[in-house]
Coordinates of C-alpha atoms in Angstrom, one line a residue:
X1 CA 8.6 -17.1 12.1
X2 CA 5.4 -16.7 14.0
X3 CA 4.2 -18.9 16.5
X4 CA 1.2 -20.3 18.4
X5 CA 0.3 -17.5 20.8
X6 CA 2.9 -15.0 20.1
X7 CA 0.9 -11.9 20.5
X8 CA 4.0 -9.4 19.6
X9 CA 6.6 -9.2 16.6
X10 CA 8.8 -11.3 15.5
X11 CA 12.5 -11.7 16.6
X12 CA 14.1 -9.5 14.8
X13 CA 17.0 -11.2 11.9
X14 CA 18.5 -7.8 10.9
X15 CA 19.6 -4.5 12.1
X16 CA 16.8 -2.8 10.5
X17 CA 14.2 -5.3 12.5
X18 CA 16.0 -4.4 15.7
X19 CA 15.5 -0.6 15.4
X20 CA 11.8 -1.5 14.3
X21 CA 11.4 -3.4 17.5
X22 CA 12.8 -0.9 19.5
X23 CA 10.5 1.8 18.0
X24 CA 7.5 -0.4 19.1
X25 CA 8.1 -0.4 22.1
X26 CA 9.5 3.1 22.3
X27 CA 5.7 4.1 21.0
X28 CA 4.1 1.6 23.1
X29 CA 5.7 2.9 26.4
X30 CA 4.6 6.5 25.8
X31 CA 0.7 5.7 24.7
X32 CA 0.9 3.8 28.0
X33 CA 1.5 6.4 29.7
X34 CA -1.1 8.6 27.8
X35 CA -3.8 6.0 28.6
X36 CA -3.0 5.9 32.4
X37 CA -2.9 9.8 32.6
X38 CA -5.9 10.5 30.8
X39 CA -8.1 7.1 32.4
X40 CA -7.1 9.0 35.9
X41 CA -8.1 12.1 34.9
X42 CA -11.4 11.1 34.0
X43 CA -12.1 8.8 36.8
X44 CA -11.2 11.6 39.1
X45 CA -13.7 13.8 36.7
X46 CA -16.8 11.2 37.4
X47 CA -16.0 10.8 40.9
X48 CA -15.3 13.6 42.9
X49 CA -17.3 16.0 44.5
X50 CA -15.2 19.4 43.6
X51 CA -16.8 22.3 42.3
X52 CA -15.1 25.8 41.4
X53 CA -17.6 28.6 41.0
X54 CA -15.2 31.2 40.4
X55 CA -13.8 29.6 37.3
X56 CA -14.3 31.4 34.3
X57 CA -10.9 30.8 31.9
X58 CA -8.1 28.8 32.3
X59 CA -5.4 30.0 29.8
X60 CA -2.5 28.3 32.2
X61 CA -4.1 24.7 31.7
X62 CA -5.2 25.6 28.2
X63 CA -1.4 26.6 27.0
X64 CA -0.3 23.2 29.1
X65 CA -2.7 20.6 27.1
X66 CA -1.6 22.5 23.8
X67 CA 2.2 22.0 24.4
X68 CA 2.9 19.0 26.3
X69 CA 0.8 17.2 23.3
X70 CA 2.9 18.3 20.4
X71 CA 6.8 17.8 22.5
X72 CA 5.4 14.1 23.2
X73 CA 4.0 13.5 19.1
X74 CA 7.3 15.2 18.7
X75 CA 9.2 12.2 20.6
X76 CA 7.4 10.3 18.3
X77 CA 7.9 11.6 15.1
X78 CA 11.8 12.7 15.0
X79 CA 12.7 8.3 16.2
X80 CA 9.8 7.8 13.3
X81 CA 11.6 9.7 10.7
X82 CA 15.1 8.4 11.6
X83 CA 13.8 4.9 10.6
X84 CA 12.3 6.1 7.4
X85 CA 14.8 7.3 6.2
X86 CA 17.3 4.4 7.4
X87 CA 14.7 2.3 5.4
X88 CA 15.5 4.3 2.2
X89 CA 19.1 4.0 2.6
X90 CA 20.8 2.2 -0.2
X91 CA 23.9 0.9 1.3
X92 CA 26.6 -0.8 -1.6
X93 CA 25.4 -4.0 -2.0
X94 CA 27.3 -7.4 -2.0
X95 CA 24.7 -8.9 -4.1
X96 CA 21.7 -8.2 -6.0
X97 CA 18.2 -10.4 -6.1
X98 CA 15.3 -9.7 -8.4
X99 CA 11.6 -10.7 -7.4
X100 CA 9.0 -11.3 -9.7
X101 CA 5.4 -11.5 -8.3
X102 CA 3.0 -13.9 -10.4
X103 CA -0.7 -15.1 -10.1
X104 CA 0.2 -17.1 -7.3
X105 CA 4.3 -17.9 -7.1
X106 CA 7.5 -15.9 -7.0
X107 CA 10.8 -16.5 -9.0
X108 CA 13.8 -15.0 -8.9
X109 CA 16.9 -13.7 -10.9
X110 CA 20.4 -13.4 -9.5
X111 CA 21.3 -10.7 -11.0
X112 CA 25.4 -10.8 -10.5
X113 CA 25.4 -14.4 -11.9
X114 CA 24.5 -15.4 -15.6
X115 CA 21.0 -17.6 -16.0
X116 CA 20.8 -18.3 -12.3
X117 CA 16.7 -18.2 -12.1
X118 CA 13.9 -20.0 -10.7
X119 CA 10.3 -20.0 -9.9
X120 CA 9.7 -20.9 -6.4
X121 CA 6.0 -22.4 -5.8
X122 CA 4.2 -23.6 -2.0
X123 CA 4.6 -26.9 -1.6
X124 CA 0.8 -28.6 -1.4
X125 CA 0.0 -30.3 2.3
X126 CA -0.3 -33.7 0.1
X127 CA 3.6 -33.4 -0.6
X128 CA 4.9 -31.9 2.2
X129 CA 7.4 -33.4 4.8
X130 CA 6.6 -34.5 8.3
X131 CA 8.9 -31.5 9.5
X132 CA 7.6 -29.0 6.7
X133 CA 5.4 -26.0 7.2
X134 CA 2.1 -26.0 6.1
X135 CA 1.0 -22.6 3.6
X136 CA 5.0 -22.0 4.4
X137 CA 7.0 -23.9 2.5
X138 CA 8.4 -23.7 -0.9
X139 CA 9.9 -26.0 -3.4
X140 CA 13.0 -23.5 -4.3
X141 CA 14.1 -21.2 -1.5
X142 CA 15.9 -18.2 -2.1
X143 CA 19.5 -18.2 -0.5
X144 CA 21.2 -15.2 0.4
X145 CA 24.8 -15.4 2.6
X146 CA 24.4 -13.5 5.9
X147 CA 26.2 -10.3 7.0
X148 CA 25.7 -9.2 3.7
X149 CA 24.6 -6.0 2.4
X150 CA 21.4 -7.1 0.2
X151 CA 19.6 -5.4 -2.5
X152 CA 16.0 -6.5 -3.3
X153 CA 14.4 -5.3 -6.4
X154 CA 11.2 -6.3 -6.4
X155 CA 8.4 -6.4 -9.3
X156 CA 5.4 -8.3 -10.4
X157 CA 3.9 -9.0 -14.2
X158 CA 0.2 -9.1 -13.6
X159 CA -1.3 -7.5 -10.5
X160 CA -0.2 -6.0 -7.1
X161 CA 1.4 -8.3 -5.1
X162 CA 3.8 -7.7 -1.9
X163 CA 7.2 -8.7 -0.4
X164 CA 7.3 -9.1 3.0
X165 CA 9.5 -11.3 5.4
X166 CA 8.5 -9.6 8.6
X167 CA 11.3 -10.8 10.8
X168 CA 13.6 -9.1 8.3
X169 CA 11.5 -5.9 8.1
X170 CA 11.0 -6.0 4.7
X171 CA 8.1 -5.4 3.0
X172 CA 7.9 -3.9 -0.2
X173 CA 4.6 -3.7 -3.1
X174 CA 5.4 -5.5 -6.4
X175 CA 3.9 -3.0 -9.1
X176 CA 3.3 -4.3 -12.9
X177 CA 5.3 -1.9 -14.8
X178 CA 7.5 -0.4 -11.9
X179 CA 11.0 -1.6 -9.7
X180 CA 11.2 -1.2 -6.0
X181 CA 14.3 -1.7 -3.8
X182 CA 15.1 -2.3 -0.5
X183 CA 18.3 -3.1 0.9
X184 CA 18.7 -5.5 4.2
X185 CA 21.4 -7.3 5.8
X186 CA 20.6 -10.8 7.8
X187 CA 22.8 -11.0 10.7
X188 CA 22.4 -14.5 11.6
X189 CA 21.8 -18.3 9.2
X190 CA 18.3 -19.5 9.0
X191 CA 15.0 -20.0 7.7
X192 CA 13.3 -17.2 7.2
X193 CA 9.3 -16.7 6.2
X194 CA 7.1 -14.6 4.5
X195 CA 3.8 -14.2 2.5
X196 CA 2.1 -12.0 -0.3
X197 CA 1.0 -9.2 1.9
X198 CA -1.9 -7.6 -1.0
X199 CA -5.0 -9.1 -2.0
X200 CA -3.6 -10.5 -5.4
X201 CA -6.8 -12.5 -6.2
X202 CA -7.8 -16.3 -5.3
X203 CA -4.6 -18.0 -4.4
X204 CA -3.3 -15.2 -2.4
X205 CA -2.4 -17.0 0.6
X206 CA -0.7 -19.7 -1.3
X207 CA 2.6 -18.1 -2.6
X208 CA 5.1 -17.6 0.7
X209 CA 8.2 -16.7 0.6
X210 CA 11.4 -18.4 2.5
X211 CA 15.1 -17.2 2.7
X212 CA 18.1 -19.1 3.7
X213 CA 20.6 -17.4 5.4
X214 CA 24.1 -19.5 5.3
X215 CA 27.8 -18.1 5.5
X216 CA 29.5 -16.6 2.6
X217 CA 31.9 -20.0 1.8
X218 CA 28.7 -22.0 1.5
X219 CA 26.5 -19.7 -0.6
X220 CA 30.2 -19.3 -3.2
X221 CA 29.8 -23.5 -3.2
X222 CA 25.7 -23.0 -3.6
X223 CA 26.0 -20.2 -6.6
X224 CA 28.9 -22.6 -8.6
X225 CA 26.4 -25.9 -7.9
X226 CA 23.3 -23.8 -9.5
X227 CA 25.4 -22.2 -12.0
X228 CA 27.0 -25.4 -13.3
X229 CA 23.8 -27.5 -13.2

């Protein structure tokens, strides 16, 4: 989750996140090096004293600043489009978890399991735990076992809404009337949080979202608890 002065992006909880991470700073690196290039130039530009009178085209420099722009956007784009398209990719899920945005909660469905749902609603700061999270917290988390292929579908029932869990990568709009999916895999157990990421209305930054990651065994013991309660 975020912390107090953490200026970049989360640690990363999948592979997806990872690759995302690296592209940052893939992108970072190279408009960097852009900056610096073109700063210099201009500083040379205001400072120096250099005059050419005999200068009337330039088609060398002209055909240099025409190329050299488009291979580095193209360094850009093909690592760009790799990761869209990795996004997209529906890999065979282990399990399958439905979310339904509401003015101002989520709840769930499990798909693979018969009546296993729940609505899962931010705990106020008047009930919350000395350890608890403030805006964070919810009273029903969703659990999900790790190194697990995961398929999301995600919709809402009265306005846009949108799931994100940004150390996970995921974000995803929850459209009245229309199913999105996304498919992750968490590669390590943990908390995991996440908020409504569209204006939804007043309560908007009151319905988070946190995951549980545990091992397989446990989540088997958690599904036949829920599903026998």
């Amino acid at each position: 989750m975020a912390t107090w002065a953490n200026l970049g992006l989360q640690d990363s909880s999948s592979p997806l996140m990872e690759q995302l991470n690296f592209f940052h700073d893939h992108t970072l690196l190279i408009l960097t090096m852009i900056t610096i290039l073109v700063g210099y130039i201009m500083g040379m530009l205001m400072f120096n004293k250099f005059t050419n009178r005999f200068l009337l085209h330039g088609q060398t420099i002209e055909i240099i600043w025409t190329v050299l722009p488009a291979i580095i956007l193209m360094f850009i784009a093909f690592p760009s489009l790799r990761l869209l398209y990795l996004m997209d990719e529906i890999n065979t899920p282990s399990i399958t978890l439905k979310s339904i945005g509401h003015q101002w909660y989520w709840s769930y469905e499990y798909s693979d399991f018969l009546n296993l749902e729940f609505d899962s609603y931010m705990i106020p700061t008047n009930e919350l735990e000395t350890n608890g999270f403030r805006l964070l917290d919810v009273d029903n988390r969703v659990v999900l076992p790790m190194n697990n292929q995961v398929r999301i579908l995600v919709t809402a029932t009265d306005v846009l809404h949108s799931w994100t869990v940004p150390s996970l990568g995921v974000k995803v709009d929850a459209t009245p009337g229309r199913l999105n999916q996304i498919n992750f895999l968490i590669n390590r157990p943990g908390l995991f949080f996440g908020q409504c990421s569209e204006i939804c209305g007043a309560n908007h930054s009151f319905m988070p979202i946190v995951i549980e990651s545990i091992p397989m065994n446990f989540f088997i013991k958690w599904i036949t608890s829920m599903t026998n309660s």
